Amino acid sequence: MNILVGVAELAPLAKVGGLADAVAALARQWSTMGHRVLVVLPKYRAIDVGAHGFQPTDRVVEVPMGWWREYARLWMGTLPQSTVRVCLLENADYYEREGIYGTAEGYADNDRRFLFLSRALFEVASVLEFSPDIVHAHDYHTALAMPLLKLFYRWQPRFYKTAGVLTIHNIAFQGVTEPARLLPLLGIPWEEFYPGSPWEYFGAVNMLKVGILYADKIATVSPTYAWEIRSTPLGEGLQGVLNVRGEDVVGILNGVDYTEWDPAHDRYLPVPYSVQFLPGKQLNKRRLLSEWAGLSEPELHRNAPLLGMVTRLTEQKGIDLVCHTLERLVAELGICFALLGSGASRYEDFFRYLASRYSRQVFVQFGYNEALAHKIIAAADYLLMPSRYEPCGLTQLYALRYGTIPIVRAVGGLRDTVRQYDPMTGEGWGFLFEDYTPEALRGAVEYALSFYNVQPHWEQLRRNAMACDFSARRSAEQYLQLFEWALERVRAQRA
Ligand code: ADP
């Protein structure tokens, strides 16, 4: 199959969260399985084109934006450790800026920046003579590729048989914007904007809603999240729209790229380890706590349980719960806590306070740091993910492979991937709690700690965790099946 992917993030070039990892892992898998993949994303200032071997070309795409045209020069390269072709769109006005999305609220013209990306996708395919079977869009950023395919591009022979598939990685971000800004740029007449039309959403345009309505198939990143966004307030107002699409919505768990996340071959770890050499994990813990956290030999000797978090510091991730609970856990249970995170400053202030008050137990670093992320996940005994909601979550899947026991809230993909440990049978590989309350979190942490270094449970837990297989191959295969269904739908519509 020929798969054209339009996306706002792609690891390791441009990453804010799991979206970047998930798409890179899928693209690699499809390409290993013999499919042709072309990924298109913006050439953000932050992308180190030199380090990743990207070259400018003399090709420039012309992108219709309303009555006028805008342009992007193409940079070509490949996704590291793969043969996946990647095309970066150089447009200084849109992308030569700090970061990917801008501030917490996003750049004011994100609607336009991502409309440009969604439309350029088709122009790039034409210039590179790539005829896609599937256009695969991700989140609101490229959701508009779905109506663009159906309303404008499917009349071109290259896209006549193409099916559109939209993956929702996080429904909280929908790209709600002014119709007067977006509709003229898209070339959608005002008559199309009325209550109940795909283009209208409480007087605004909702880019994700339109994408959902025009996609041939819609995926989201875990089965539980697929249910939650249709049936609970986690649908963020789009429950009804998703229910209109009913059986076209499926949940496919994100998979892990185990070439990037494997403790036996992790370039960031001082000591590689595997299930056959678990003392190696302990050595990573010692190294992190002595070198990064500055603990002395007697302090290391105490071997307190280490809870780790690698996360965006946002409400979604349950940081409020952590703020309510952590100080007592540290003070009363004597645990150590390591955090790598970036996000809201009010949360940073809290962790800074805690790290200064309990400087021998709480260690924090703010900002984005790939190497430290790997080191913390390897060194920690437990990974904490008390998310308010979690579409899939990758960090807990990485933790499992590193023998780091997840303590998570039973929501979304966390519910689908973490199984409660049962000391009677020795089955399961983590600890879950239901209610979004400090008491429930504390209860789960205390219960999880009751197995720390207690044999045979501790060994069993780690073995079970490391034996889990959430490889990207399985998700890549499930997507190919979904693509087949999407193509069938297109064929049926043409017949
Ligand atoms: P989300 O996509 O909602 O942020 P996921 O758990 O799916 O959550 O994916 C998060 C990804 O981002 C993981 O690869 C995690 O290691 C990484 N990550 C999050 N915060 C940081 C950070 N501050 N530094 C480095 N990596 C981070």
Short mmCIF file of C-alpha atoms and ligand atoms in Angstrom, two decimals:
data_model
loop_
_atom_site.label_atom_id
_atom_site.label_comp_id
_atom_site.label_asym_id
_atom_site.label_seq_id
_atom_site.Cartn_x
_atom_site.Cartn_y
_atom_site.Cartn_z
CA MET A 1 0.00 0.00 0.00
CA ASN A 2 0.99 3.61 -0.48
CA ILE A 3 0.40 5.51 2.73
CA LEU A 4 0.57 9.30 2.89
CA VAL A 5 0.87 10.55 6.47
CA GLY A 6 0.26 14.14 7.52
CA VAL A 7 1.27 14.90 11.07
CA ALA A 8 2.40 17.74 13.33
CA GLU A 9 5.04 15.71 15.24
CA LEU A 10 7.42 12.91 14.35
CA ALA A 11 10.07 11.44 16.68
CA PRO A 12 12.95 12.11 16.82
CA LEU A 13 12.64 15.19 14.59
CA ALA A 14 9.91 17.11 16.38
CA LYS A 15 8.33 15.76 19.55
CA VAL A 16 6.08 17.09 22.27
CA GLY A 17 4.47 13.83 23.36
CA GLY A 18 3.32 10.36 22.42
CA LEU A 19 1.93 11.43 19.03
CA ALA A 20 5.47 11.75 17.70
CA ASP A 21 6.50 8.30 18.94
CA ALA A 22 3.32 6.56 17.84
CA VAL A 23 3.47 7.83 14.27
CA ALA A 24 7.19 7.14 13.87
CA ALA A 25 6.72 3.59 15.14
CA LEU A 26 3.83 2.93 12.74
CA ALA A 27 5.67 4.37 9.74
CA ARG A 28 8.75 2.23 10.47
CA GLN A 29 6.67 -0.91 10.78
CA TRP A 30 4.70 -0.35 7.60
CA SER A 31 7.87 0.28 5.71
CA THR A 32 9.51 -2.89 7.10
CA MET A 33 6.42 -4.79 6.03
CA GLY A 34 6.98 -3.61 2.45
CA HIS A 35 4.58 -0.67 2.21
CA ARG A 36 5.54 2.71 0.79
CA VAL A 37 5.20 5.48 3.31
CA LEU A 38 5.59 9.22 2.83
CA VAL A 39 5.36 11.41 5.93
CA VAL A 40 4.84 15.16 5.57
CA LEU A 41 5.38 17.57 8.43
CA PRO A 42 6.40 21.20 8.89
CA LYS A 43 10.04 22.20 8.95
CA TYR A 44 9.97 23.75 12.41
CA ARG A 45 12.92 25.80 13.48
CA ALA A 46 13.63 23.27 16.22
CA ILE A 47 14.28 20.43 13.76
CA ASP A 48 17.99 19.79 13.46
CA VAL A 49 17.99 19.12 9.72
CA GLY A 50 21.77 18.69 9.55
CA ALA A 51 21.90 16.08 12.31
CA HIS A 52 19.16 14.06 10.66
CA GLY A 53 20.55 14.32 7.14
CA PHE A 54 17.77 16.36 5.52
CA GLN A 55 18.53 18.19 2.30
CA PRO A 56 16.73 21.10 0.65
CA THR A 57 15.39 20.39 -2.83
CA ASP A 58 14.56 22.78 -5.65
CA ARG A 59 10.94 21.70 -5.47
CA VAL A 60 8.37 24.16 -4.21
CA VAL A 61 4.72 23.31 -3.73
CA GLU A 62 2.01 25.80 -4.44
CA VAL A 63 -0.78 25.55 -1.89
CA PRO A 64 -4.19 27.10 -2.60
CA MET A 65 -5.35 29.13 0.41
CA GLY A 66 -8.58 30.86 -0.51
CA TRP A 67 -8.21 33.21 -3.44
CA TRP A 68 -4.45 33.19 -3.30
CA ARG A 69 -1.58 30.76 -3.13
CA GLU A 70 1.11 30.13 -0.57
CA TYR A 71 4.31 28.20 -1.00
CA ALA A 72 6.60 25.71 0.71
CA ARG A 73 9.99 24.47 -0.33
CA LEU A 74 10.45 20.74 0.20
CA TRP A 75 13.26 19.24 2.26
CA MET A 76 13.68 15.50 1.87
CA GLY A 77 15.18 12.90 4.14
CA THR A 78 14.42 9.62 5.83
CA LEU A 79 13.16 8.72 9.24
CA PRO A 80 16.23 7.56 11.22
CA GLN A 81 16.73 3.76 11.28
CA SER A 82 14.28 3.25 8.45
CA THR A 83 13.66 3.80 4.77
CA VAL A 84 10.55 5.90 5.39
CA ARG A 85 10.59 9.01 3.22
CA VAL A 86 9.98 12.23 5.13
CA CYS A 87 9.19 15.56 3.55
CA LEU A 88 9.56 18.77 5.54
CA LEU A 89 7.63 21.87 4.46
CA GLU A 90 9.68 25.03 4.64
CA ASN A 91 7.49 28.08 5.08
CA ALA A 92 9.11 30.72 7.25
CA ASP A 93 5.89 32.60 8.07
CA TYR A 94 4.22 29.56 9.53
CA TYR A 95 6.93 27.38 10.95
CA GLU A 96 10.11 29.35 11.58
CA ARG A 97 9.14 29.96 15.19
CA GLU A 98 9.82 28.75 18.72
CA GLY A 99 8.40 25.29 19.51
CA ILE A 100 5.73 23.37 17.65
CA TYR A 101 2.40 24.65 18.89
CA GLY A 102 3.46 27.85 20.68
CA THR A 103 2.38 28.74 24.21
CA ALA A 104 -0.06 26.69 26.31
CA GLU A 105 -2.95 28.28 24.40
CA GLY A 106 -1.18 27.70 21.09
CA TYR A 107 -0.28 30.27 18.44
CA ALA A 108 -3.26 32.38 17.41
CA ASP A 109 -2.90 31.23 13.81
CA ASN A 110 -2.57 27.48 14.50
CA ASP A 111 -5.78 26.93 12.50
CA ARG A 112 -4.08 28.42 9.47
CA ARG A 113 -0.69 26.81 10.05
CA PHE A 114 -2.28 23.39 10.15
CA LEU A 115 -4.73 24.01 7.34
CA PHE A 116 -1.66 24.81 5.26
CA LEU A 117 -0.06 21.52 6.30
CA SER A 118 -3.25 19.55 5.54
CA ARG A 119 -3.56 21.03 2.09
CA ALA A 120 0.15 20.90 1.27
CA LEU A 121 -0.04 17.16 1.88
CA PHE A 122 -1.87 16.64 -1.40
CA GLU A 123 0.32 19.06 -3.32
CA VAL A 124 3.45 17.27 -2.08
CA ALA A 125 2.03 13.92 -3.20
CA SER A 126 1.41 15.40 -6.64
CA VAL A 127 4.86 16.95 -6.98
CA LEU A 128 6.57 13.75 -5.81
CA GLU A 129 4.24 11.64 -7.96
CA PHE A 130 3.11 9.62 -4.98
CA SER A 131 -0.35 8.09 -5.45
CA PRO A 132 -1.64 7.20 -2.00
CA ASP A 133 -4.09 4.42 -1.27
CA ILE A 134 -4.53 5.99 2.14
CA VAL A 135 -4.22 9.50 3.48
CA HIS A 136 -3.63 9.11 7.20
CA ALA A 137 -4.35 12.23 9.26
CA HIS A 138 -3.58 12.70 12.95
CA ASP A 139 -5.48 14.85 15.42
CA TYR A 140 -7.02 18.20 14.58
CA HIS A 141 -3.75 19.33 13.03
CA THR A 142 -4.34 17.40 9.84
CA ALA A 143 -8.02 16.49 10.25
CA LEU A 144 -8.91 18.94 7.48
CA ALA A 145 -7.16 16.61 5.05
CA MET A 146 -10.31 14.47 5.30
CA PRO A 147 -12.77 17.03 3.84
CA LEU A 148 -10.07 18.28 1.46
CA LEU A 149 -9.76 14.76 0.05
CA LYS A 150 -13.49 14.28 -0.38
CA LEU A 151 -14.42 17.77 -1.58
CA PHE A 152 -11.46 18.84 -3.71
CA TYR A 153 -8.78 16.25 -4.37
CA ARG A 154 -10.70 13.09 -5.09
CA TRP A 155 -11.56 14.58 -8.50
CA GLN A 156 -7.89 14.31 -9.42
CA PRO A 157 -7.02 10.86 -10.85
CA ARG A 158 -4.19 10.47 -8.36
CA PHE A 159 -6.60 10.61 -5.41
CA TYR A 160 -9.67 9.12 -7.02
CA LYS A 161 -9.36 5.80 -5.19
CA THR A 162 -7.73 7.18 -2.06
CA ALA A 163 -9.36 6.59 1.33
CA GLY A 164 -9.01 8.91 4.29
CA VAL A 165 -8.32 7.66 7.82
CA LEU A 166 -8.16 9.92 10.86
CA THR A 167 -6.53 8.93 14.14
CA ILE A 168 -7.54 10.80 17.28
CA HIS A 169 -4.65 10.81 19.73
CA ASN A 170 -6.23 13.30 22.09
CA ILE A 171 -9.76 14.59 21.66
CA ALA A 172 -9.23 17.47 24.06
CA PHE A 173 -7.56 19.41 21.26
CA GLN A 174 -10.09 20.11 18.53
CA GLY A 175 -8.99 23.22 16.63
CA VAL A 176 -12.08 25.33 17.23
CA THR A 177 -11.86 28.54 15.26
CA GLU A 178 -13.68 31.43 13.62
CA PRO A 179 -15.59 30.49 10.49
CA ALA A 180 -14.78 33.88 8.97
CA ARG A 181 -11.07 33.00 9.20
CA LEU A 182 -11.14 29.44 8.02
CA LEU A 183 -13.97 28.96 5.53
CA PRO A 184 -12.67 31.46 2.95
CA LEU A 185 -9.18 29.93 3.19
CA LEU A 186 -10.67 26.51 2.55
CA GLY A 187 -12.91 27.73 -0.23
CA ILE A 188 -16.08 26.53 1.55
CA PRO A 189 -19.08 28.76 0.70
CA TRP A 190 -21.04 30.38 3.53
CA GLU A 191 -24.16 28.41 2.55
CA GLU A 192 -22.41 25.34 3.92
CA PHE A 193 -22.23 26.91 7.39
CA TYR A 194 -25.51 26.33 9.22
CA PRO A 195 -26.47 24.56 12.46
CA GLY A 196 -26.23 20.83 11.96
CA SER A 197 -23.79 21.04 9.04
CA PRO A 198 -20.36 19.44 9.32
CA TRP A 199 -18.77 22.88 9.30
CA GLU A 200 -20.75 24.36 12.15
CA TYR A 201 -20.01 23.80 15.83
CA PHE A 202 -21.70 26.20 18.26
CA GLY A 203 -21.14 29.10 15.88
CA ALA A 204 -17.54 28.12 15.19
CA VAL A 205 -15.65 25.69 12.98
CA ASN A 206 -14.31 22.60 14.74
CA MET A 207 -11.52 21.11 12.66
CA LEU A 208 -11.63 17.73 14.40
CA LYS A 209 -15.41 17.43 14.02
CA VAL A 210 -15.17 18.04 10.27
CA GLY A 211 -12.39 15.48 10.02
CA ILE A 212 -14.48 12.89 11.88
CA LEU A 213 -17.43 13.43 9.57
CA TYR A 214 -15.44 13.21 6.33
CA ALA A 215 -12.99 10.41 7.21
CA ASP A 216 -13.70 6.97 5.80
CA LYS A 217 -12.59 5.39 9.06
CA ILE A 218 -11.67 6.85 12.42
CA ALA A 219 -9.23 5.30 14.84
CA THR A 220 -8.36 6.25 18.33
CA VAL A 221 -5.47 4.98 20.33
CA SER A 222 -7.00 2.43 22.69
CA PRO A 223 -10.25 0.43 22.88
CA THR A 224 -11.27 1.93 26.22
CA TYR A 225 -10.68 5.49 24.98
CA ALA A 226 -12.77 4.66 21.90
CA TRP A 227 -15.63 3.82 24.24
CA GLU A 228 -14.99 6.74 26.62
CA ILE A 229 -15.06 9.41 23.92
CA ARG A 230 -18.38 8.14 22.61
CA SER A 231 -20.07 7.54 25.93
CA THR A 232 -18.73 9.88 28.60
CA PRO A 233 -17.82 13.56 29.01
CA LEU A 234 -14.30 12.57 27.91
CA GLY A 235 -15.67 13.01 24.38
CA GLU A 236 -15.32 16.75 25.08
CA GLY A 237 -18.55 17.58 23.25
CA LEU A 238 -17.92 15.33 20.24
CA GLN A 239 -19.70 12.24 21.63
CA GLY A 240 -22.71 12.83 19.39
CA VAL A 241 -20.59 13.33 16.28
CA LEU A 242 -18.64 10.15 17.00
CA ASN A 243 -21.83 8.23 17.52
CA VAL A 244 -23.05 9.37 14.12
CA ARG A 245 -20.02 7.52 12.72
CA GLY A 246 -20.83 4.53 14.93
CA GLU A 247 -19.13 1.45 13.59
CA ASP A 248 -16.52 3.45 11.67
CA VAL A 249 -14.78 4.29 14.96
CA VAL A 250 -12.27 1.75 16.27
CA GLY A 251 -9.69 1.65 19.05
CA ILE A 252 -6.19 0.49 18.12
CA LEU A 253 -3.62 0.52 20.89
CA ASN A 254 -0.46 2.42 20.13
CA GLY A 255 2.58 0.22 20.01
CA VAL A 256 6.13 0.59 21.21
CA ASP A 257 9.16 0.79 18.99
CA TYR A 258 11.31 -1.69 20.92
CA THR A 259 14.38 -0.71 18.91
CA GLU A 260 14.19 2.65 20.71
CA TRP A 261 12.91 1.42 24.06
CA ASP A 262 14.70 -1.72 25.19
CA PRO A 263 16.91 -1.79 28.31
CA ALA A 264 19.27 -4.30 26.70
CA HIS A 265 20.14 -1.92 23.83
CA ASP A 266 19.44 1.53 25.19
CA ARG A 267 22.18 3.96 24.23
CA TYR A 268 21.25 6.30 27.07
CA LEU A 269 21.69 3.78 29.90
CA PRO A 270 24.97 3.50 31.78
CA VAL A 271 24.30 -0.21 32.36
CA PRO A 272 22.22 -2.21 29.88
CA TYR A 273 20.10 -4.95 31.41
CA SER A 274 17.46 -7.51 30.63
CA VAL A 275 15.24 -9.96 32.44
CA GLN A 276 18.25 -12.32 32.63
CA PHE A 277 20.32 -9.60 34.28
CA LEU A 278 18.02 -7.69 36.62
CA PRO A 279 20.83 -6.50 38.92
CA GLY A 280 21.64 -4.20 35.99
CA LYS A 281 18.45 -2.30 36.75
CA GLN A 282 19.60 -1.75 40.32
CA LEU A 283 22.90 -0.38 39.01
CA ASN A 284 21.04 2.14 36.88
CA LYS A 285 19.14 3.23 39.96
CA ARG A 286 22.37 3.73 41.90
CA ARG A 287 23.97 5.66 39.07
CA LEU A 288 21.00 7.98 38.65
CA LEU A 289 20.67 8.62 42.36
CA SER A 290 24.37 9.23 42.88
CA GLU A 291 25.24 11.13 39.70
CA TRP A 292 22.07 13.08 38.98
CA ALA A 293 20.54 13.33 42.45
CA GLY A 294 23.82 13.50 44.38
CA LEU A 295 23.03 10.88 47.05
CA SER A 296 25.84 9.65 49.23
CA GLU A 297 26.82 6.00 49.78
CA PRO A 298 24.89 5.63 53.10
CA GLU A 299 21.85 7.22 51.51
CA LEU A 300 22.08 4.84 48.57
CA HIS A 301 22.44 1.96 50.98
CA ARG A 302 18.97 2.68 52.36
CA ASN A 303 17.63 1.59 48.96
CA ALA A 304 14.33 3.41 49.36
CA PRO A 305 11.74 2.70 46.67
CA LEU A 306 12.06 5.15 43.81
CA LEU A 307 8.89 6.40 42.13
CA GLY A 308 9.42 8.04 38.75
CA MET A 309 7.39 10.28 36.48
CA VAL A 310 8.23 11.46 32.96
CA THR A 311 5.40 13.61 31.83
CA ARG A 312 3.92 16.76 30.46
CA LEU A 313 2.89 18.81 33.48
CA THR A 314 -0.76 19.30 32.61
CA GLU A 315 -4.10 18.67 34.21
CA GLN A 316 -4.57 15.63 31.97
CA LYS A 317 -1.71 13.83 33.65
CA GLY A 318 -3.25 14.03 37.13
CA ILE A 319 -0.59 16.35 38.47
CA ASP A 320 -3.14 17.92 40.82
CA LEU A 321 -3.55 14.56 42.53
CA VAL A 322 0.20 14.21 42.85
CA CYS A 323 0.41 17.69 44.38
CA HIS A 324 -2.19 16.68 46.98
CA THR A 325 -0.56 13.38 47.87
CA LEU A 326 3.15 13.41 47.31
CA GLU A 327 4.38 15.36 50.31
CA ARG A 328 2.79 12.93 52.76
CA LEU A 329 4.10 9.93 50.85
CA VAL A 330 7.59 11.34 50.94
CA ALA A 331 7.41 12.40 54.58
CA GLU A 332 5.60 9.37 55.99
CA LEU A 333 6.75 6.49 53.80
CA GLY A 334 10.29 7.65 53.14
CA ILE A 335 10.10 7.07 49.37
CA CYS A 336 12.29 8.76 46.79
CA PHE A 337 10.69 10.53 43.84
CA ALA A 338 12.19 11.54 40.50
CA LEU A 339 10.37 13.76 38.03
CA LEU A 340 11.18 14.94 34.53
CA GLY A 341 8.48 17.19 33.18
CA SER A 342 7.59 20.31 31.34
CA GLY A 343 4.43 22.35 31.33
CA ALA A 344 2.44 24.60 33.62
CA SER A 345 4.53 26.75 35.94
CA ARG A 346 2.18 26.34 38.91
CA TYR A 347 3.09 22.65 38.93
CA GLU A 348 6.77 23.41 38.53
CA ASP A 349 6.55 25.68 41.58
CA PHE A 350 5.11 22.85 43.65
CA PHE A 351 7.80 20.36 42.65
CA ARG A 352 10.51 22.95 43.19
CA TYR A 353 9.21 23.51 46.70
CA LEU A 354 9.14 19.79 47.43
CA ALA A 355 12.63 19.23 46.03
CA SER A 356 14.02 22.00 48.20
CA ARG A 357 12.24 20.79 51.32
CA TYR A 358 13.11 17.10 50.82
CA SER A 359 16.35 17.50 48.95
CA ARG A 360 17.53 13.94 49.76
CA GLN A 361 14.33 12.34 48.49
CA VAL A 362 12.78 14.44 45.74
CA PHE A 363 14.63 15.16 42.52
CA VAL A 364 13.16 17.15 39.67
CA GLN A 365 14.19 18.49 36.32
CA PHE A 366 12.07 20.66 34.08
CA GLY A 367 12.20 20.81 30.32
CA TYR A 368 12.50 18.19 27.64
CA ASN A 369 15.36 15.68 27.95
CA GLU A 370 15.27 12.43 26.00
CA ALA A 371 18.31 10.87 27.71
CA LEU A 372 17.06 11.60 31.21
CA ALA A 373 13.63 10.22 30.28
CA HIS A 374 15.23 6.86 29.48
CA LYS A 375 17.40 6.93 32.60
CA ILE A 376 14.50 7.67 34.95
CA ILE A 377 12.29 5.00 33.41
CA ALA A 378 15.11 2.48 33.80
CA ALA A 379 16.13 3.50 37.30
CA ALA A 380 12.71 3.81 38.93
CA ASP A 381 11.11 0.94 40.79
CA TYR A 382 7.63 2.26 40.04
CA LEU A 383 6.22 4.61 37.43
CA LEU A 384 3.40 6.86 38.53
CA MET A 385 0.67 7.81 36.01
CA PRO A 386 -2.45 8.98 37.83
CA SER A 387 -3.99 10.51 34.70
CA ARG A 388 -7.35 12.25 34.71
CA TYR A 389 -7.75 10.81 31.23
CA GLU A 390 -5.28 8.93 29.04
CA PRO A 391 -6.01 8.13 25.38
CA CYS A 392 -3.31 5.44 25.29
CA GLY A 393 -0.19 6.43 27.18
CA LEU A 394 3.17 5.23 26.03
CA THR A 395 5.24 5.93 29.09
CA GLN A 396 3.68 3.05 31.03
CA LEU A 397 4.41 0.72 28.10
CA TYR A 398 8.06 1.78 28.12
CA ALA A 399 8.16 1.31 31.89
CA LEU A 400 6.90 -2.27 31.56
CA ARG A 401 9.71 -3.20 29.20
CA TYR A 402 12.19 -1.74 31.72
CA GLY A 403 10.74 -3.78 34.61
CA THR A 404 9.41 -0.60 36.21
CA ILE A 405 6.06 -1.29 37.82
CA PRO A 406 3.27 1.09 36.79
CA ILE A 407 0.88 2.58 39.35
CA VAL A 408 -1.87 4.08 37.22
CA ARG A 409 -5.43 5.29 37.24
CA ALA A 410 -7.78 2.84 35.52
CA VAL A 411 -8.69 5.05 32.59
CA GLY A 412 -8.32 4.92 28.80
CA GLY A 413 -5.28 3.08 27.53
CA LEU A 414 -3.95 2.64 31.06
CA ARG A 415 -6.89 0.36 31.78
CA ASP A 416 -6.19 -1.59 28.58
CA THR A 417 -2.48 -2.12 29.21
CA VAL A 418 -1.93 -2.42 32.96
CA ARG A 419 -3.22 -5.49 34.73
CA GLN A 420 -3.56 -5.48 38.50
CA TYR A 421 -1.09 -7.77 40.23
CA ASP A 422 -2.73 -10.66 42.04
CA PRO A 423 -0.51 -12.02 44.81
CA MET A 424 -2.54 -15.24 44.97
CA THR A 425 -1.92 -16.25 41.36
CA GLY A 426 1.21 -14.22 40.61
CA GLU A 427 -0.49 -12.77 37.54
CA GLY A 428 -0.54 -9.10 36.54
CA TRP A 429 2.12 -6.43 36.29
CA GLY A 430 0.93 -3.22 37.92
CA PHE A 431 -1.42 -1.43 40.26
CA LEU A 432 -4.58 0.46 39.38
CA PHE A 433 -7.00 2.75 41.16
CA GLU A 434 -10.39 4.00 40.00
CA ASP A 435 -11.40 7.22 41.71
CA TYR A 436 -9.72 10.48 40.89
CA THR A 437 -9.03 11.25 44.54
CA PRO A 438 -5.88 11.67 46.64
CA GLU A 439 -7.09 8.85 48.92
CA ALA A 440 -7.37 6.40 46.03
CA LEU A 441 -3.94 7.33 44.73
CA ARG A 442 -2.41 7.02 48.15
CA GLY A 443 -4.10 3.64 48.68
CA ALA A 444 -2.70 2.32 45.40
CA VAL A 445 0.81 3.57 46.15
CA GLU A 446 0.78 2.04 49.63
CA TYR A 447 -0.48 -1.27 48.29
CA ALA A 448 2.11 -1.29 45.52
CA LEU A 449 4.88 -0.48 48.02
CA SER A 450 3.83 -3.44 50.15
CA PHE A 451 5.40 -5.67 47.47
CA TYR A 452 8.63 -3.71 47.16
CA ASN A 453 11.52 -6.13 47.45
CA VAL A 454 9.19 -8.76 48.90
CA GLN A 455 9.87 -12.09 47.23
CA PRO A 456 8.58 -13.92 45.31
CA HIS A 457 6.23 -11.07 44.38
CA TRP A 458 8.78 -8.47 43.41
CA GLU A 459 10.63 -10.75 41.05
CA GLN A 460 7.35 -12.03 39.63
CA LEU A 461 5.99 -8.54 39.05
CA ARG A 462 9.09 -7.49 37.17
CA ARG A 463 9.18 -10.63 35.08
CA ASN A 464 5.54 -10.26 34.16
CA ALA A 465 6.06 -6.61 33.26
CA MET A 466 9.08 -7.29 31.07
CA ALA A 467 7.30 -10.13 29.29
CA CYS A 468 4.51 -7.81 28.07
CA ASP A 469 4.53 -7.30 24.34
CA PHE A 470 2.99 -4.08 23.11
CA SER A 471 5.02 -3.94 19.93
CA ALA A 472 4.20 -1.49 17.18
CA ARG A 473 4.00 -4.38 14.76
CA ARG A 474 0.63 -5.42 16.09
CA SER A 475 -0.81 -1.92 15.83
CA ALA A 476 0.67 -1.54 12.33
CA GLU A 477 -1.12 -4.73 11.28
CA GLN A 478 -4.39 -3.59 12.80
CA TYR A 479 -4.11 -0.30 10.93
CA LEU A 480 -3.56 -2.14 7.66
CA GLN A 481 -6.80 -3.99 8.30
CA LEU A 482 -8.55 -0.70 8.99
CA PHE A 483 -7.08 0.73 5.77
CA GLU A 484 -8.57 -2.21 3.85
CA TRP A 485 -11.98 -1.45 5.33
CA ALA A 486 -11.58 2.23 4.44
CA LEU A 487 -10.74 1.30 0.84
CA GLU A 488 -13.78 -0.98 0.70
CA ARG A 489 -15.93 1.93 1.82
CA VAL A 490 -14.52 4.12 -0.98
CA ARG A 491 -15.13 1.37 -3.53
CA ALA A 492 -18.68 0.90 -2.28
CA GLN A 493 -19.35 4.64 -2.54
CA ARG A 494 -18.07 4.74 -6.12
CA ALA A 495 -20.06 1.69 -7.22
P1 ADP B 1 1.37 12.19 25.99
O1 ADP B 1 1.47 11.90 24.54
O2 ADP B 1 -0.02 12.46 26.46
O3 ADP B 1 2.31 13.26 26.45
P2 ADP B 1 2.48 9.51 26.38
O4 ADP B 1 2.75 8.73 27.61
O5 ADP B 1 1.67 8.84 25.32
O6 ADP B 1 1.81 10.88 26.82
O7 ADP B 1 3.85 9.93 25.67
C1 ADP B 1 4.74 10.80 26.28
C2 ADP B 1 6.07 10.68 25.57
O8 ADP B 1 6.79 11.88 25.78
C3 ADP B 1 6.94 9.56 26.09
O9 ADP B 1 7.82 9.16 25.08
C4 ADP B 1 7.73 10.27 27.22
O10 ADP B 1 8.94 9.62 27.50
C5 ADP B 1 7.96 11.61 26.57
N1 ADP B 1 8.14 12.75 27.47
C6 ADP B 1 7.19 13.40 28.18
N2 ADP B 1 7.73 14.44 28.86
C7 ADP B 1 9.05 14.42 28.56
C8 ADP B 1 10.17 15.25 28.94
N3 ADP B 1 10.01 16.28 29.75
N4 ADP B 1 11.38 14.95 28.43
C9 ADP B 1 11.53 13.89 27.60
N5 ADP B 1 10.53 13.09 27.20
C10 ADP B 1 9.31 13.35 27.67
#
